[in-house]
């Protein structure tokens, strides 16, 4: 019975907290939005370059050229990873994690 009360309390708190945090995150400066668009344009260019490299005929390249291509692909992937940012967790996942913590505690 006590765990049921904890569960109901947790769900009630999440219904209050989640909308507040989504409203707080929705106010962004225009500079942040322009930075995001610049990053998205750069990411699109990098993805296009990866597609170009993927479509290249590598059979007539020598070993040094293939090595340079691999290094370029690695650097592009690293840049894309840096642009993409951090870890995103959905609200549903947070809710499930909190429920599990409460049930197991």
N, C-alpha and C. Protein backbone atom coordinates (compact mmCIF):
# COMPACT_ATOMS: atom_id res chain seq x y z
N UNK A 1 0.81 -1.18 0.00
CA UNK A 1 0.00 0.00 0.00
C UNK A 1 0.86 1.26 0.00
N UNK A 2 1.97 1.20 0.73
CA UNK A 2 2.85 2.37 0.80
C UNK A 2 3.51 2.62 -0.55
N UNK A 3 3.84 1.54 -1.26
CA UNK A 3 4.46 1.74 -2.58
C UNK A 3 3.45 2.31 -3.56
N UNK A 4 2.18 1.97 -3.42
CA UNK A 4 1.15 2.53 -4.27
C UNK A 4 1.01 4.03 -4.03
N UNK A 5 1.10 4.42 -2.76
CA UNK A 5 1.05 5.85 -2.43
C UNK A 5 2.24 6.58 -3.02
N UNK A 6 3.42 5.96 -2.94
CA UNK A 6 4.62 6.57 -3.52
C UNK A 6 4.47 6.72 -5.03
N UNK A 7 3.92 5.71 -5.65
CA UNK A 7 3.74 5.73 -7.09
C UNK A 7 2.78 6.84 -7.50
N UNK A 8 1.67 6.95 -6.83
CA UNK A 8 0.70 8.00 -7.13
C UNK A 8 1.31 9.38 -6.89
N UNK A 9 2.06 9.52 -5.81
CA UNK A 9 2.72 10.79 -5.52
C UNK A 9 3.73 11.15 -6.60
N UNK A 10 4.49 10.16 -7.04
CA UNK A 10 5.48 10.39 -8.08
C UNK A 10 4.82 10.81 -9.39
N UNK A 11 3.74 10.16 -9.75
CA UNK A 11 3.04 10.52 -10.98
C UNK A 11 2.47 11.93 -10.88
N UNK A 12 1.91 12.27 -9.73
CA UNK A 12 1.37 13.62 -9.54
C UNK A 12 2.48 14.67 -9.64
N UNK A 13 3.61 14.40 -9.03
CA UNK A 13 4.73 15.35 -9.10
C UNK A 13 5.25 15.49 -10.53
N UNK A 14 5.31 14.39 -11.25
CA UNK A 14 5.80 14.45 -12.63
C UNK A 14 4.85 15.23 -13.52
N UNK A 15 3.55 15.13 -13.30
CA UNK A 15 2.62 15.89 -14.11
C UNK A 15 2.72 17.38 -13.83
N UNK A 16 3.20 17.73 -12.66
CA UNK A 16 3.39 19.14 -12.34
C UNK A 16 4.75 19.63 -12.84
N UNK A 17 5.80 18.84 -12.65
CA UNK A 17 7.16 19.27 -12.94
C UNK A 17 7.46 19.28 -14.44
N UNK A 18 7.03 18.29 -15.17
CA UNK A 18 7.38 18.17 -16.59
C UNK A 18 6.88 19.36 -17.40
N UNK A 19 5.61 19.81 -17.26
CA UNK A 19 5.19 20.98 -18.04
C UNK A 19 5.96 22.25 -17.67
N UNK A 20 6.32 22.40 -16.40
CA UNK A 20 7.07 23.58 -15.98
C UNK A 20 8.45 23.59 -16.62
N UNK A 21 9.11 22.44 -16.66
CA UNK A 21 10.44 22.40 -17.25
C UNK A 21 10.38 22.58 -18.76
N UNK A 22 9.33 22.12 -19.40
CA UNK A 22 9.23 22.33 -20.84
C UNK A 22 8.97 23.78 -21.16
N UNK A 23 8.22 24.48 -20.32
CA UNK A 23 8.00 25.90 -20.54
C UNK A 23 9.28 26.69 -20.31
N UNK A 24 10.05 26.29 -19.33
CA UNK A 24 11.30 26.99 -19.04
C UNK A 24 12.29 26.81 -20.18
N UNK A 25 12.30 25.68 -20.82
CA UNK A 25 13.22 25.41 -21.90
C UNK A 25 12.79 26.02 -23.22
N UNK A 26 11.55 26.51 -23.33
CA UNK A 26 11.06 27.02 -24.60
C UNK A 26 11.48 28.46 -24.87
N UNK A 27 11.93 29.18 -23.86
CA UNK A 27 12.36 30.56 -24.09
C UNK A 27 13.83 30.56 -24.47
N UNK A 28 14.09 30.92 -25.73
CA UNK A 28 15.46 30.93 -26.21
C UNK A 28 15.76 32.28 -26.86
N UNK A 29 17.00 32.66 -26.78
CA UNK A 29 17.42 33.88 -27.44
C UNK A 29 17.53 33.65 -28.93
N UNK A 30 17.49 34.75 -29.68
CA UNK A 30 17.66 34.64 -31.13
C UNK A 30 19.08 34.24 -31.49
N UNK A 31 20.03 34.60 -30.65
CA UNK A 31 21.41 34.22 -30.93
C UNK A 31 21.58 32.72 -30.85
N UNK A 32 20.91 32.10 -29.89
CA UNK A 32 20.98 30.64 -29.78
C UNK A 32 20.37 29.98 -30.99
N UNK A 33 19.27 30.55 -31.48
CA UNK A 33 18.62 29.97 -32.65
C UNK A 33 19.48 30.11 -33.89
N UNK A 34 20.17 31.25 -34.04
CA UNK A 34 21.03 31.41 -35.21
C UNK A 34 22.24 30.50 -35.11
N UNK A 35 22.74 30.28 -33.90
CA UNK A 35 23.85 29.34 -33.73
C UNK A 35 23.41 27.93 -34.11
N UNK A 36 22.20 27.57 -33.74
CA UNK A 36 21.69 26.25 -34.09
C UNK A 36 21.56 26.11 -35.60
N UNK A 37 21.09 27.17 -36.26
CA UNK A 37 20.92 27.06 -37.71
C UNK A 37 22.29 27.00 -38.39
N UNK A 38 23.25 27.74 -37.89
CA UNK A 38 24.60 27.67 -38.46
C UNK A 38 25.18 26.28 -38.28
N UNK A 39 24.97 25.71 -37.10
CA UNK A 39 25.46 24.36 -36.84
C UNK A 39 24.75 23.33 -37.70
N UNK A 40 23.46 23.53 -37.92
CA UNK A 40 22.72 22.58 -38.75
C UNK A 40 23.15 22.68 -40.21
N UNK A 41 23.46 23.88 -40.67
CA UNK A 41 23.96 24.04 -42.04
C UNK A 41 25.31 23.36 -42.19
N UNK A 42 26.18 23.56 -41.19
CA UNK A 42 27.49 22.91 -41.24
C UNK A 42 27.35 21.40 -41.20
N UNK A 43 26.41 20.91 -40.39
CA UNK A 43 26.19 19.46 -40.30
C UNK A 43 25.69 18.92 -41.64
N UNK A 44 24.82 19.65 -42.31
CA UNK A 44 24.32 19.22 -43.63
C UNK A 44 25.47 19.14 -44.64
N UNK A 45 26.36 20.13 -44.61
CA UNK A 45 27.50 20.12 -45.52
C UNK A 45 28.41 18.92 -45.25
N UNK A 46 28.63 18.64 -43.97
CA UNK A 46 29.48 17.50 -43.61
C UNK A 46 28.83 16.18 -44.04
N UNK A 47 27.52 16.08 -43.88
CA UNK A 47 26.82 14.86 -44.32
C UNK A 47 26.88 14.70 -45.83
N UNK A 48 26.77 15.81 -46.55
CA UNK A 48 26.90 15.74 -48.01
C UNK A 48 28.29 15.26 -48.41
N UNK A 49 29.30 15.75 -47.71
CA UNK A 49 30.66 15.31 -48.02
C UNK A 49 30.83 13.82 -47.74
N UNK A 50 30.24 13.34 -46.66
CA UNK A 50 30.30 11.90 -46.37
C UNK A 50 29.64 11.09 -47.47
N UNK A 51 28.52 11.57 -47.99
CA UNK A 51 27.85 10.88 -49.09
C UNK A 51 28.72 10.88 -50.34
N UNK A 52 29.39 12.00 -50.61
CA UNK A 52 30.29 12.07 -51.77
C UNK A 52 31.42 11.05 -51.64
N UNK A 53 31.98 10.96 -50.45
CA UNK A 53 33.08 10.02 -50.23
C UNK A 53 32.57 8.59 -50.37
N UNK A 54 31.37 8.33 -49.88
CA UNK A 54 30.80 6.99 -49.96
C UNK A 54 30.57 6.58 -51.42
N UNK A 55 30.22 7.54 -52.28
CA UNK A 55 29.93 7.24 -53.67
C UNK A 55 31.19 7.18 -54.55
N UNK A 56 32.33 7.60 -54.03
CA UNK A 56 33.56 7.59 -54.82
C UNK A 56 33.97 6.16 -55.19
N UNK A 57 34.62 6.05 -56.35
CA UNK A 57 35.18 4.76 -56.77
C UNK A 57 36.57 4.66 -56.16
N UNK A 58 36.70 3.83 -55.16
CA UNK A 58 37.97 3.73 -54.43
C UNK A 58 38.89 2.66 -55.01
N UNK A 59 38.43 1.94 -56.03
CA UNK A 59 39.25 0.85 -56.58
C UNK A 59 40.48 1.37 -57.33
N UNK A 60 40.40 2.58 -57.88
CA UNK A 60 41.55 3.09 -58.61
C UNK A 60 42.42 4.03 -57.77
N UNK A 61 42.20 4.08 -56.47
CA UNK A 61 43.03 4.91 -55.59
C UNK A 61 44.17 4.07 -55.03
N UNK A 62 45.27 4.76 -54.77
CA UNK A 62 46.37 4.04 -54.12
C UNK A 62 46.16 4.03 -52.61
N UNK A 63 47.04 3.38 -51.90
CA UNK A 63 46.87 3.20 -50.46
C UNK A 63 46.91 4.53 -49.71
N UNK A 64 47.75 5.44 -50.15
CA UNK A 64 47.88 6.73 -49.47
C UNK A 64 46.58 7.55 -49.61
N UNK A 65 45.98 7.53 -50.79
CA UNK A 65 44.74 8.27 -51.00
C UNK A 65 43.59 7.68 -50.17
N UNK A 66 43.54 6.35 -50.10
CA UNK A 66 42.50 5.70 -49.29
C UNK A 66 42.67 6.03 -47.81
N UNK A 67 43.92 6.09 -47.36
CA UNK A 67 44.20 6.44 -45.96
C UNK A 67 43.75 7.87 -45.67
N UNK A 68 44.02 8.77 -46.61
CA UNK A 68 43.59 10.16 -46.43
C UNK A 68 42.06 10.26 -46.38
N UNK A 69 41.40 9.47 -47.21
CA UNK A 69 39.93 9.46 -47.20
C UNK A 69 39.40 8.94 -45.87
N UNK A 70 40.00 7.88 -45.34
CA UNK A 70 39.57 7.34 -44.05
C UNK A 70 39.77 8.37 -42.94
N UNK A 71 40.90 9.08 -42.98
CA UNK A 71 41.16 10.10 -41.98
C UNK A 71 40.15 11.24 -42.09
N UNK A 72 39.81 11.60 -43.33
CA UNK A 72 38.81 12.65 -43.52
C UNK A 72 37.45 12.21 -42.99
N UNK A 73 37.07 10.97 -43.25
CA UNK A 73 35.80 10.46 -42.75
C UNK A 73 35.78 10.46 -41.23
N UNK A 74 36.87 10.05 -40.61
CA UNK A 74 36.95 10.04 -39.14
C UNK A 74 36.82 11.46 -38.59
N UNK A 75 37.49 12.41 -39.21
CA UNK A 75 37.41 13.79 -38.71
C UNK A 75 36.01 14.37 -38.90
N UNK A 76 35.35 14.04 -40.02
CA UNK A 76 33.99 14.52 -40.24
C UNK A 76 33.05 13.93 -39.21
N UNK A 77 33.19 12.64 -38.93
CA UNK A 77 32.34 12.01 -37.93
C UNK A 77 32.57 12.61 -36.55
N UNK A 78 33.81 12.93 -36.24
CA UNK A 78 34.10 13.56 -34.95
C UNK A 78 33.46 14.94 -34.86
N UNK A 79 33.52 15.70 -35.96
CA UNK A 79 32.89 17.02 -35.97
C UNK A 79 31.38 16.91 -35.82
N UNK A 80 30.78 15.93 -36.49
CA UNK A 80 29.34 15.75 -36.38
C UNK A 80 28.94 15.36 -34.96
N UNK A 81 29.76 14.56 -34.33
CA UNK A 81 29.47 14.18 -32.95
C UNK A 81 29.57 15.39 -32.03
N UNK A 82 30.54 16.27 -32.28
CA UNK A 82 30.70 17.47 -31.46
C UNK A 82 29.53 18.43 -31.67
N UNK A 83 29.04 18.51 -32.89
CA UNK A 83 27.93 19.41 -33.20
C UNK A 83 26.63 18.90 -32.57
N UNK A 84 26.46 17.59 -32.58
CA UNK A 84 25.18 17.03 -32.14
C UNK A 84 24.87 17.31 -30.68
N UNK A 85 25.86 17.56 -29.87
CA UNK A 85 25.61 17.92 -28.48
C UNK A 85 25.64 16.74 -27.55
N UNK A 86 24.89 16.87 -26.46
CA UNK A 86 24.94 15.87 -25.40
C UNK A 86 23.88 14.81 -25.49
N UNK A 87 23.57 14.27 -24.36
CA UNK A 87 22.63 13.17 -24.23
C UNK A 87 21.24 13.73 -23.95
N UNK A 88 20.26 13.23 -24.69
CA UNK A 88 18.88 13.66 -24.51
C UNK A 88 18.07 12.51 -23.95
N UNK A 89 17.32 12.78 -22.88
CA UNK A 89 16.46 11.77 -22.27
C UNK A 89 15.03 12.29 -22.33
N UNK A 90 14.13 11.48 -22.83
CA UNK A 90 12.74 11.90 -22.94
C UNK A 90 12.08 11.94 -21.56
N UNK A 91 10.95 12.63 -21.50
CA UNK A 91 10.23 12.75 -20.24
C UNK A 91 9.71 11.39 -19.79
N UNK A 92 9.31 10.56 -20.75
CA UNK A 92 8.83 9.22 -20.41
C UNK A 92 9.91 8.38 -19.79
N UNK A 93 11.13 8.49 -20.31
CA UNK A 93 12.25 7.74 -19.76
C UNK A 93 12.56 8.19 -18.34
N UNK A 94 12.49 9.49 -18.10
CA UNK A 94 12.73 10.01 -16.76
C UNK A 94 11.66 9.49 -15.81
N UNK A 95 10.42 9.45 -16.27
CA UNK A 95 9.33 8.94 -15.45
C UNK A 95 9.55 7.48 -15.09
N UNK A 96 9.94 6.68 -16.06
CA UNK A 96 10.19 5.26 -15.81
C UNK A 96 11.35 5.09 -14.83
N UNK A 97 12.39 5.86 -14.98
CA UNK A 97 13.54 5.77 -14.09
C UNK A 97 13.15 6.14 -12.67
N UNK A 98 12.37 7.19 -12.52
CA UNK A 98 11.93 7.59 -11.17
C UNK A 98 11.04 6.53 -10.54
N UNK A 99 10.15 5.94 -11.34
CA UNK A 99 9.29 4.89 -10.79
C UNK A 99 10.12 3.70 -10.34
N UNK A 100 11.10 3.31 -11.16
CA UNK A 100 11.96 2.20 -10.78
C UNK A 100 12.74 2.50 -9.52
N UNK A 101 13.23 3.70 -9.39
CA UNK A 101 13.97 4.08 -8.19
C UNK A 101 13.08 4.00 -6.96
N UNK A 102 11.86 4.49 -7.09
CA UNK A 102 10.95 4.45 -5.95
C UNK A 102 10.55 3.03 -5.59
N UNK A 103 10.34 2.20 -6.59
CA UNK A 103 9.94 0.83 -6.31
C UNK A 103 11.08 0.00 -5.72
N UNK A 104 12.28 0.26 -6.16
CA UNK A 104 13.42 -0.52 -5.69
C UNK A 104 14.02 0.02 -4.39
N UNK A 105 13.66 1.21 -4.03
CA UNK A 105 14.22 1.81 -2.80
C UNK A 105 13.47 1.38 -1.57
